[in-house]
mmCIF file of C-alpha atoms in Angstrom:
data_model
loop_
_atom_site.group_PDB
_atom_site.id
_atom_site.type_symbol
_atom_site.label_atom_id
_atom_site.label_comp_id
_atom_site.label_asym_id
_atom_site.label_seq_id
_atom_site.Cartn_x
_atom_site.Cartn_y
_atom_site.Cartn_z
ATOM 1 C CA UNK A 1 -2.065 27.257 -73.604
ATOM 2 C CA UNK A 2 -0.581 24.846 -71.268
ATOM 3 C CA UNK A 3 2.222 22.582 -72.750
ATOM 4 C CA UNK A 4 0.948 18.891 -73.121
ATOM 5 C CA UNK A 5 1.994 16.328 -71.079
ATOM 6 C CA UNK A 6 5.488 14.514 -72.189
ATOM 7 C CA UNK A 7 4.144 10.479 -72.859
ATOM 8 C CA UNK A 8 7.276 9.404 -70.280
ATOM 9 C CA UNK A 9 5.773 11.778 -67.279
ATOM 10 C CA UNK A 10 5.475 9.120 -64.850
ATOM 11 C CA UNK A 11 2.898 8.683 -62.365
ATOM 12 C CA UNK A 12 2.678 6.383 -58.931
ATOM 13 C CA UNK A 13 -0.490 3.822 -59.550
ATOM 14 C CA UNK A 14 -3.612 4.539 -58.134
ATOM 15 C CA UNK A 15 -2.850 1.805 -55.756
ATOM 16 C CA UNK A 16 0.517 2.969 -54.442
ATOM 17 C CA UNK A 17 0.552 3.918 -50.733
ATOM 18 C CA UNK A 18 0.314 7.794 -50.128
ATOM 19 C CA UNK A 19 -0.335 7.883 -46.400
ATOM 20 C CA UNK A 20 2.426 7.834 -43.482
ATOM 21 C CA UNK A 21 3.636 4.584 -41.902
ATOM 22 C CA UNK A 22 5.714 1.547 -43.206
ATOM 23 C CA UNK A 23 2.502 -1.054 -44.198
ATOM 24 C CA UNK A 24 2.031 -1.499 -47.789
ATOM 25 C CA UNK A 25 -1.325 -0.251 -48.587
ATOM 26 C CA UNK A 26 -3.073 2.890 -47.329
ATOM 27 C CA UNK A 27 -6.066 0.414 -46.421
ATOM 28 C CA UNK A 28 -3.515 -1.125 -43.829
ATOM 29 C CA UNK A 29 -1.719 2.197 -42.851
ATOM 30 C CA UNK A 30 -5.408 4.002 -42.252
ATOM 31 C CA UNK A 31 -6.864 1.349 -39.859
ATOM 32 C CA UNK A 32 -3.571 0.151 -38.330
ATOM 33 C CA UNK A 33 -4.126 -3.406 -39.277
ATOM 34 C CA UNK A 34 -0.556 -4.567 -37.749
ATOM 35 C CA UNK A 35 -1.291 -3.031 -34.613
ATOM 36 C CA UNK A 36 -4.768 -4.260 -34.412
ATOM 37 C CA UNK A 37 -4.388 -7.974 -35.499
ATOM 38 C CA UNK A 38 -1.450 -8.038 -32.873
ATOM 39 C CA UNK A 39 -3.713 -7.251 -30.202
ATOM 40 C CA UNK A 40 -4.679 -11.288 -30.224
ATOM 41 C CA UNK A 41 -2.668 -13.361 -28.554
ATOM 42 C CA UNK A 42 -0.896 -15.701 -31.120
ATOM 43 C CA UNK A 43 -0.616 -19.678 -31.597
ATOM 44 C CA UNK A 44 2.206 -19.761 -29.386
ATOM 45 C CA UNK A 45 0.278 -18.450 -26.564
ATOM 46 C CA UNK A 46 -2.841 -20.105 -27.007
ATOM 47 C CA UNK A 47 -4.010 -22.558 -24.003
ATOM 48 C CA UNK A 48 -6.426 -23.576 -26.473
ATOM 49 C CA UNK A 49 -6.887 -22.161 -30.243
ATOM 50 C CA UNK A 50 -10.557 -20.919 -29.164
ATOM 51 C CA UNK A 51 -8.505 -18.125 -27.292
ATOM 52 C CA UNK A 52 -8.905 -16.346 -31.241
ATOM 53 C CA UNK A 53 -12.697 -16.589 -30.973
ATOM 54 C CA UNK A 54 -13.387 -15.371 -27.375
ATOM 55 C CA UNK A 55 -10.593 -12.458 -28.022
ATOM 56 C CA UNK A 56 -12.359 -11.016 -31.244
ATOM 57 C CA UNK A 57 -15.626 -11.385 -30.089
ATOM 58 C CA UNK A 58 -15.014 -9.428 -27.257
ATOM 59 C CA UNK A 59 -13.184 -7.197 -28.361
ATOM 60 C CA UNK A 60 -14.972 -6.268 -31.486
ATOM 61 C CA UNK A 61 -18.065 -6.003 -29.673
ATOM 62 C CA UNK A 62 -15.918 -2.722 -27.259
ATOM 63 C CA UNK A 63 -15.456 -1.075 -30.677
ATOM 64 C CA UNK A 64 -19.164 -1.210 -31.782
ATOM 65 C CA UNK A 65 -20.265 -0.306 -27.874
ATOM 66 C CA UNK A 66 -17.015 2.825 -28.947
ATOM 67 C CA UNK A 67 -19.493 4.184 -31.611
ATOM 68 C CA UNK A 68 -22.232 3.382 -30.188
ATOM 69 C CA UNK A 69 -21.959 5.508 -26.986
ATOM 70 C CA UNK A 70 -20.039 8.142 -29.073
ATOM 71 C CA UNK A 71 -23.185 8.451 -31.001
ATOM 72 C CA UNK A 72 -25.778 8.470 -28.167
ATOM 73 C CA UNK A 73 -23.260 11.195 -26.518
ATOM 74 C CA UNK A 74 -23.657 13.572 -29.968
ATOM 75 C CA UNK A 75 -27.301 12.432 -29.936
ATOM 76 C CA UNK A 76 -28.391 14.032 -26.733
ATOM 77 C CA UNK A 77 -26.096 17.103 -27.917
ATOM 78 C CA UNK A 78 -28.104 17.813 -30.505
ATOM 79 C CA UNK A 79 -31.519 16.779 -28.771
ATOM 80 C CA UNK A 80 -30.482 20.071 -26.477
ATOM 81 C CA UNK A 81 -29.835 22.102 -29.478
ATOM 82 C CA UNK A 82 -33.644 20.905 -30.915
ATOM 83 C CA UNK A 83 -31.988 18.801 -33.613
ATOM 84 C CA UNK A 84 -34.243 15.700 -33.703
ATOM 85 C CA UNK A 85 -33.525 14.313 -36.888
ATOM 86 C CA UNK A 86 -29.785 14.707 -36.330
ATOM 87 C CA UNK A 87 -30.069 12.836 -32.915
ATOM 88 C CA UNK A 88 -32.401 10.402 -34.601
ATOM 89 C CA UNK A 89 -30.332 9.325 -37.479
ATOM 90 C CA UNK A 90 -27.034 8.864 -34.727
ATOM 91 C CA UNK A 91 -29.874 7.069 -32.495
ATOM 92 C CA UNK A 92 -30.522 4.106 -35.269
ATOM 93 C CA UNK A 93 -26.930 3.793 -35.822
ATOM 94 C CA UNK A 94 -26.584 3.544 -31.642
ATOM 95 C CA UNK A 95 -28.855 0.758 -31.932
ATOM 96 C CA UNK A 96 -27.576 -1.172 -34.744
ATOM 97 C CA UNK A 97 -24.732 -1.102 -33.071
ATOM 98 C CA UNK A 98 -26.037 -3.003 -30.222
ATOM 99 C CA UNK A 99 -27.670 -5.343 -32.449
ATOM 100 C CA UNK A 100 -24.535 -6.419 -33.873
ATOM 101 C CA UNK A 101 -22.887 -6.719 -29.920
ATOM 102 C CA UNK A 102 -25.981 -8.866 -29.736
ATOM 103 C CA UNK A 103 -25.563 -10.745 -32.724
ATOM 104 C CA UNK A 104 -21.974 -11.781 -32.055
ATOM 105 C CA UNK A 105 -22.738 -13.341 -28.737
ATOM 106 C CA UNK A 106 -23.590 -16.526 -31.011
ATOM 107 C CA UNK A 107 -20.267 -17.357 -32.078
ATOM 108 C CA UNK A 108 -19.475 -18.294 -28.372
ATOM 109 C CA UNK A 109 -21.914 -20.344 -28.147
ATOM 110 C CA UNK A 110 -19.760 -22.377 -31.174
ATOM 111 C CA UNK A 111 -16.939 -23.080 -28.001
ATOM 112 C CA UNK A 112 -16.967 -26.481 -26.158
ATOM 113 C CA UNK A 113 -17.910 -25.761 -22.959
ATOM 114 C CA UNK A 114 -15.141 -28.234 -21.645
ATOM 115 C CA UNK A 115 -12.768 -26.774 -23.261
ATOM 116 C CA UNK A 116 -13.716 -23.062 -22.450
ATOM 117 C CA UNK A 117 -12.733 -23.993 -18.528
ATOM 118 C CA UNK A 118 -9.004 -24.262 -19.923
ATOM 119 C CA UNK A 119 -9.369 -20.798 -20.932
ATOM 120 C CA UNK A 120 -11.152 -19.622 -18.203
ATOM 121 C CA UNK A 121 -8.217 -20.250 -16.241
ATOM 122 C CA UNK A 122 -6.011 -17.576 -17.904
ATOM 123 C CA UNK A 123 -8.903 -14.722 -17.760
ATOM 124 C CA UNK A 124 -7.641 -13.588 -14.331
ATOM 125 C CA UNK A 125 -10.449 -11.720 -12.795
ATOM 126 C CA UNK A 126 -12.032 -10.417 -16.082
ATOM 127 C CA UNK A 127 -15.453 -9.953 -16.264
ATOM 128 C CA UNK A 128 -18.257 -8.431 -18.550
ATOM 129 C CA UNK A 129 -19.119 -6.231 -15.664
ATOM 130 C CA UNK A 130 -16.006 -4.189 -16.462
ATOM 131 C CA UNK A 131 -16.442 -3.597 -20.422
ATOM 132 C CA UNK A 132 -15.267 0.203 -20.643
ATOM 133 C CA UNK A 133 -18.281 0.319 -23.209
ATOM 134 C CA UNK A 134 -21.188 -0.922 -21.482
ATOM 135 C CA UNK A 135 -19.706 1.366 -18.788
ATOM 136 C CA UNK A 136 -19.184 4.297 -20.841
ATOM 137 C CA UNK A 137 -23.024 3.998 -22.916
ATOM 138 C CA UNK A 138 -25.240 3.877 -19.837
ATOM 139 C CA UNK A 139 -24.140 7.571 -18.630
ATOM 140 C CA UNK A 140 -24.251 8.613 -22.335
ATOM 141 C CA UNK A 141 -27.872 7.134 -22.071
ATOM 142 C CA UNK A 142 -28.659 8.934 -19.392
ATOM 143 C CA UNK A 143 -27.588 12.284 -20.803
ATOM 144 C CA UNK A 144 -29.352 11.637 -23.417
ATOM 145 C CA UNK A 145 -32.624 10.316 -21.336
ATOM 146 C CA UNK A 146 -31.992 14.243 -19.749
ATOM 147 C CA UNK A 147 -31.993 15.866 -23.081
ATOM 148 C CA UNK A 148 -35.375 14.217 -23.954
ATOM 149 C CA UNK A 149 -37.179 15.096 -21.487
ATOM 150 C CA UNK A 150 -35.969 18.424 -21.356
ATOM 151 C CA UNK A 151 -37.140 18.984 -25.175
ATOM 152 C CA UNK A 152 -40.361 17.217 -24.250
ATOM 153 C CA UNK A 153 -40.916 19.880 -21.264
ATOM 154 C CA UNK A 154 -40.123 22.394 -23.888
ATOM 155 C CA UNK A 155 -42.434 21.557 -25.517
ATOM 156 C CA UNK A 156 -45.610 21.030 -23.092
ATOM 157 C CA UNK A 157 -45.832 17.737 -23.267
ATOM 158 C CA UNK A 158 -46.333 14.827 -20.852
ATOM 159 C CA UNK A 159 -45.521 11.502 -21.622
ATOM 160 C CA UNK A 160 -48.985 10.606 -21.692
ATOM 161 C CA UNK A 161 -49.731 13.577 -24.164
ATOM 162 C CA UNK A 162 -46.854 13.010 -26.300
ATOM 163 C CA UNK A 163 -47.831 8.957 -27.116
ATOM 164 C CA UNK A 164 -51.654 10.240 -27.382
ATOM 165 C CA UNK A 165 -50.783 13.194 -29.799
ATOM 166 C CA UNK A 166 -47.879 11.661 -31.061
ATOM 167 C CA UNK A 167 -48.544 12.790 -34.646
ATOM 168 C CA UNK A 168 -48.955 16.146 -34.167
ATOM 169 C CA UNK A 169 -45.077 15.924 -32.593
ATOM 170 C CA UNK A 170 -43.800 13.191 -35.071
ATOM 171 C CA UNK A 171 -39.929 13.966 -34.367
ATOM 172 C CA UNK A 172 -40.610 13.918 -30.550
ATOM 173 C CA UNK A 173 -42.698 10.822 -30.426
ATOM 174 C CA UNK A 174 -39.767 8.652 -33.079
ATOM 175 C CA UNK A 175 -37.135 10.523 -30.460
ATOM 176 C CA UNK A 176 -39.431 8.595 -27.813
ATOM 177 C CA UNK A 177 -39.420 5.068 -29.804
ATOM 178 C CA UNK A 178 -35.474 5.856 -30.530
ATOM 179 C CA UNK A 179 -34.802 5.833 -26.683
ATOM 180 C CA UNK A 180 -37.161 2.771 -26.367
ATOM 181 C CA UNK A 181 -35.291 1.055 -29.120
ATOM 182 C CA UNK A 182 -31.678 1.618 -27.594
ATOM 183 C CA UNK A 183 -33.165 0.867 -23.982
ATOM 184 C CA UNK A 184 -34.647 -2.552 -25.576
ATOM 185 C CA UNK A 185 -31.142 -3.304 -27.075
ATOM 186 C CA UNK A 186 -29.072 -3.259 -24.352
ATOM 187 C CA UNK A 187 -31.799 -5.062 -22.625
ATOM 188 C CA UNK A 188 -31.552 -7.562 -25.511
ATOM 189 C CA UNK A 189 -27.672 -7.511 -25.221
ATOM 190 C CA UNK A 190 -27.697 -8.584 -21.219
ATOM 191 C CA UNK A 191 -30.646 -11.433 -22.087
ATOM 192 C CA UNK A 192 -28.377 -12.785 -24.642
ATOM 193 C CA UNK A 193 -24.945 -12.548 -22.931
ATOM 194 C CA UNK A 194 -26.460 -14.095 -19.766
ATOM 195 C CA UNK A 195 -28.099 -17.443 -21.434
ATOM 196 C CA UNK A 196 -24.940 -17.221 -23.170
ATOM 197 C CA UNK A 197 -22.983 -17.567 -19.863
ATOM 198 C CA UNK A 198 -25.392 -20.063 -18.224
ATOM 199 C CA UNK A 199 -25.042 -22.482 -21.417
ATOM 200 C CA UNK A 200 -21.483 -22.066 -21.698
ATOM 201 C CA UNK A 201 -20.698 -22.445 -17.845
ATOM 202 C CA UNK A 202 -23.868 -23.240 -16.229
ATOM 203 C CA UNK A 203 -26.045 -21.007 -13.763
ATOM 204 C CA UNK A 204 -25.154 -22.202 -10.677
ATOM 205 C CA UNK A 205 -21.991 -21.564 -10.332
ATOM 206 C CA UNK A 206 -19.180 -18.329 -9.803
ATOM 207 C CA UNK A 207 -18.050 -16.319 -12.378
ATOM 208 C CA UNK A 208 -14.675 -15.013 -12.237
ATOM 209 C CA UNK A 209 -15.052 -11.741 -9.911
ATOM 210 C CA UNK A 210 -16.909 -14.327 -7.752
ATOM 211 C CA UNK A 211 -20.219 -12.888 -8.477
ATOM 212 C CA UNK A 212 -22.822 -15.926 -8.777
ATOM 213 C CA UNK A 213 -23.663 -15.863 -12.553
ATOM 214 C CA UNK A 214 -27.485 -16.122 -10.906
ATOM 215 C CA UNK A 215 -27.290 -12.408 -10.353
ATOM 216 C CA UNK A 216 -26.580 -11.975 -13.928
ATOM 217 C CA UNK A 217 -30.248 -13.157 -14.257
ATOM 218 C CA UNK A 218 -31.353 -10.531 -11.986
ATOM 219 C CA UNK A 219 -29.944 -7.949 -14.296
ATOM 220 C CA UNK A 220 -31.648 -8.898 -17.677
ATOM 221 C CA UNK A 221 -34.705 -6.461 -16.270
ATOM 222 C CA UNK A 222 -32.853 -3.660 -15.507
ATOM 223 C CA UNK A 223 -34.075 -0.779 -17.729
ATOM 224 C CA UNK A 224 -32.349 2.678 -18.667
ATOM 225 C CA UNK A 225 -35.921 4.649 -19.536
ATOM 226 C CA UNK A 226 -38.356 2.845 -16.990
ATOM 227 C CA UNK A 227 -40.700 5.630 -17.445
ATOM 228 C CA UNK A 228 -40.906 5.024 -21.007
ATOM 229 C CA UNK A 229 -41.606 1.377 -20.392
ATOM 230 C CA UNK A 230 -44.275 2.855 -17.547
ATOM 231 C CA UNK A 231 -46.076 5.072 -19.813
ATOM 232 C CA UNK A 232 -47.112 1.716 -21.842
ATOM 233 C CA UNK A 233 -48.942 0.831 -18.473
ATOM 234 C CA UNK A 234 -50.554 4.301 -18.468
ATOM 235 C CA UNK A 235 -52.119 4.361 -21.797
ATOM 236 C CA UNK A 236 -53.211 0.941 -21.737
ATOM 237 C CA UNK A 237 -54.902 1.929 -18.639
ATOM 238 C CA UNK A 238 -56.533 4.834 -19.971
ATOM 239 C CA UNK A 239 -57.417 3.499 -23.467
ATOM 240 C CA UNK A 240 -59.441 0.672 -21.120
ATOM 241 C CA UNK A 241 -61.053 3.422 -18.753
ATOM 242 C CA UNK A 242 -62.279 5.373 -22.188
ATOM 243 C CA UNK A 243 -64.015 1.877 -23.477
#
């Protein structure tokens, strides 16, 4: 029998940092929370406190676009591997990323459009064009648009076939309307950011690469699946022809 425990062994509290690093909780040593709440410039800075909001928005939104084409990445992985339900369940968090990139666009909306032209000035040449995750999810997209269509080879199908028999193939045809969902997000995502843009600084004017912020209007159709967005034309088409 083991001896029992003398009433002054003393233990740390539950709430007593275990991990590495000097913070002074594990929440704050885990996530790096010094690091990442330096990352904003501070009050001193600031050539106008709104700096704060435009910072965190955008860069909050690069860590959701982070998981979100990590997980459309591992999705087409295991869409090669035949693992539909894996890919699907990584596919809805892809997209609720997006959503919430989406979503955040509103709180620049909250900035005086006056004032945003003083910090305008100290955004150099930045530009949405060059977001490292908008950059890094439409080849992950793509891969994944490969794998697809691969599996739905594999599997005998045309598109046509696959919407028209789409039960008998349920994890093929939701792998279909996952695609279409993520496609429709991002499409969402450039909609959003550009009205955002045109009511912040107006359409007809330059952005800061010099790129006319009309052409961001011009984008808002680009699609990542077109033939997924075609094959609504086809069955349409050949629902009427059967009537």
């Amino acid at each position: 029998m083991l001896p029992a425990m003398s009433q002054e062994t003393w233990e740390p509290p539950l709430s007593s940092p275990v991990l590495p690093g000097e913070a002074r909780t594990d929440y704050e040593r885990y996530l790096n929370t010094e690091e990442l709440l330096a990352l904003q410039k501070g009050p001193q800075e600031w050539v106008h406190r709104d700096e704060l909001l435009f910072q965190v928005v955008h860069q909050s939104s690069e860590l959701w676009l982070k998981l979100a084409w990590n997980d459309t990445g591992a999705a087409a992985a295991l869409v090669a591997e035949d693992d539909l339900g894996g890919a699907l369940r990584l596919l809805r968090r892809a997209s609720l990323c997006m959503r919430y990139v989406t979503a955040q666009l509103d709180m620049l909306e909250h900035m005086s459009p006056w004032e945003y032209q003083e910090i305008r000035k100290v955004l150099g040449h930045g530009s949405g064009f060059d977001s490292p995750g908008v950059k890094e999810l439409r080849p992950a997209m793509a891969r994944l648009g490969e794998a697809f269509h691969a599996a739905r080879e594999r599997a005998g199908l045309s598109l046509v076939d696959l919407y028209v028999h789409g039960r008998a193939h349920e994890e093929l045809y939701q792998l279909a309307e996952a695609l279409m969902e993520l496609d429709e997000w991002l499409q969402t995502w450039r909609i959003r950011h550009y009205r955002v843009v045109a009511r912040v600084i107006g359409e007809r004017v330059v952005g800061t690469q010099g790129t006319p912020v009309e052409v961001l209007g011009r984008l808002i159709h680009r699609v990542e699946y077109p033939e997924l967005w075609d094959v609504r034309n086809e069955l349409t088409a050949r629902s009427q022809a059967e009537s």
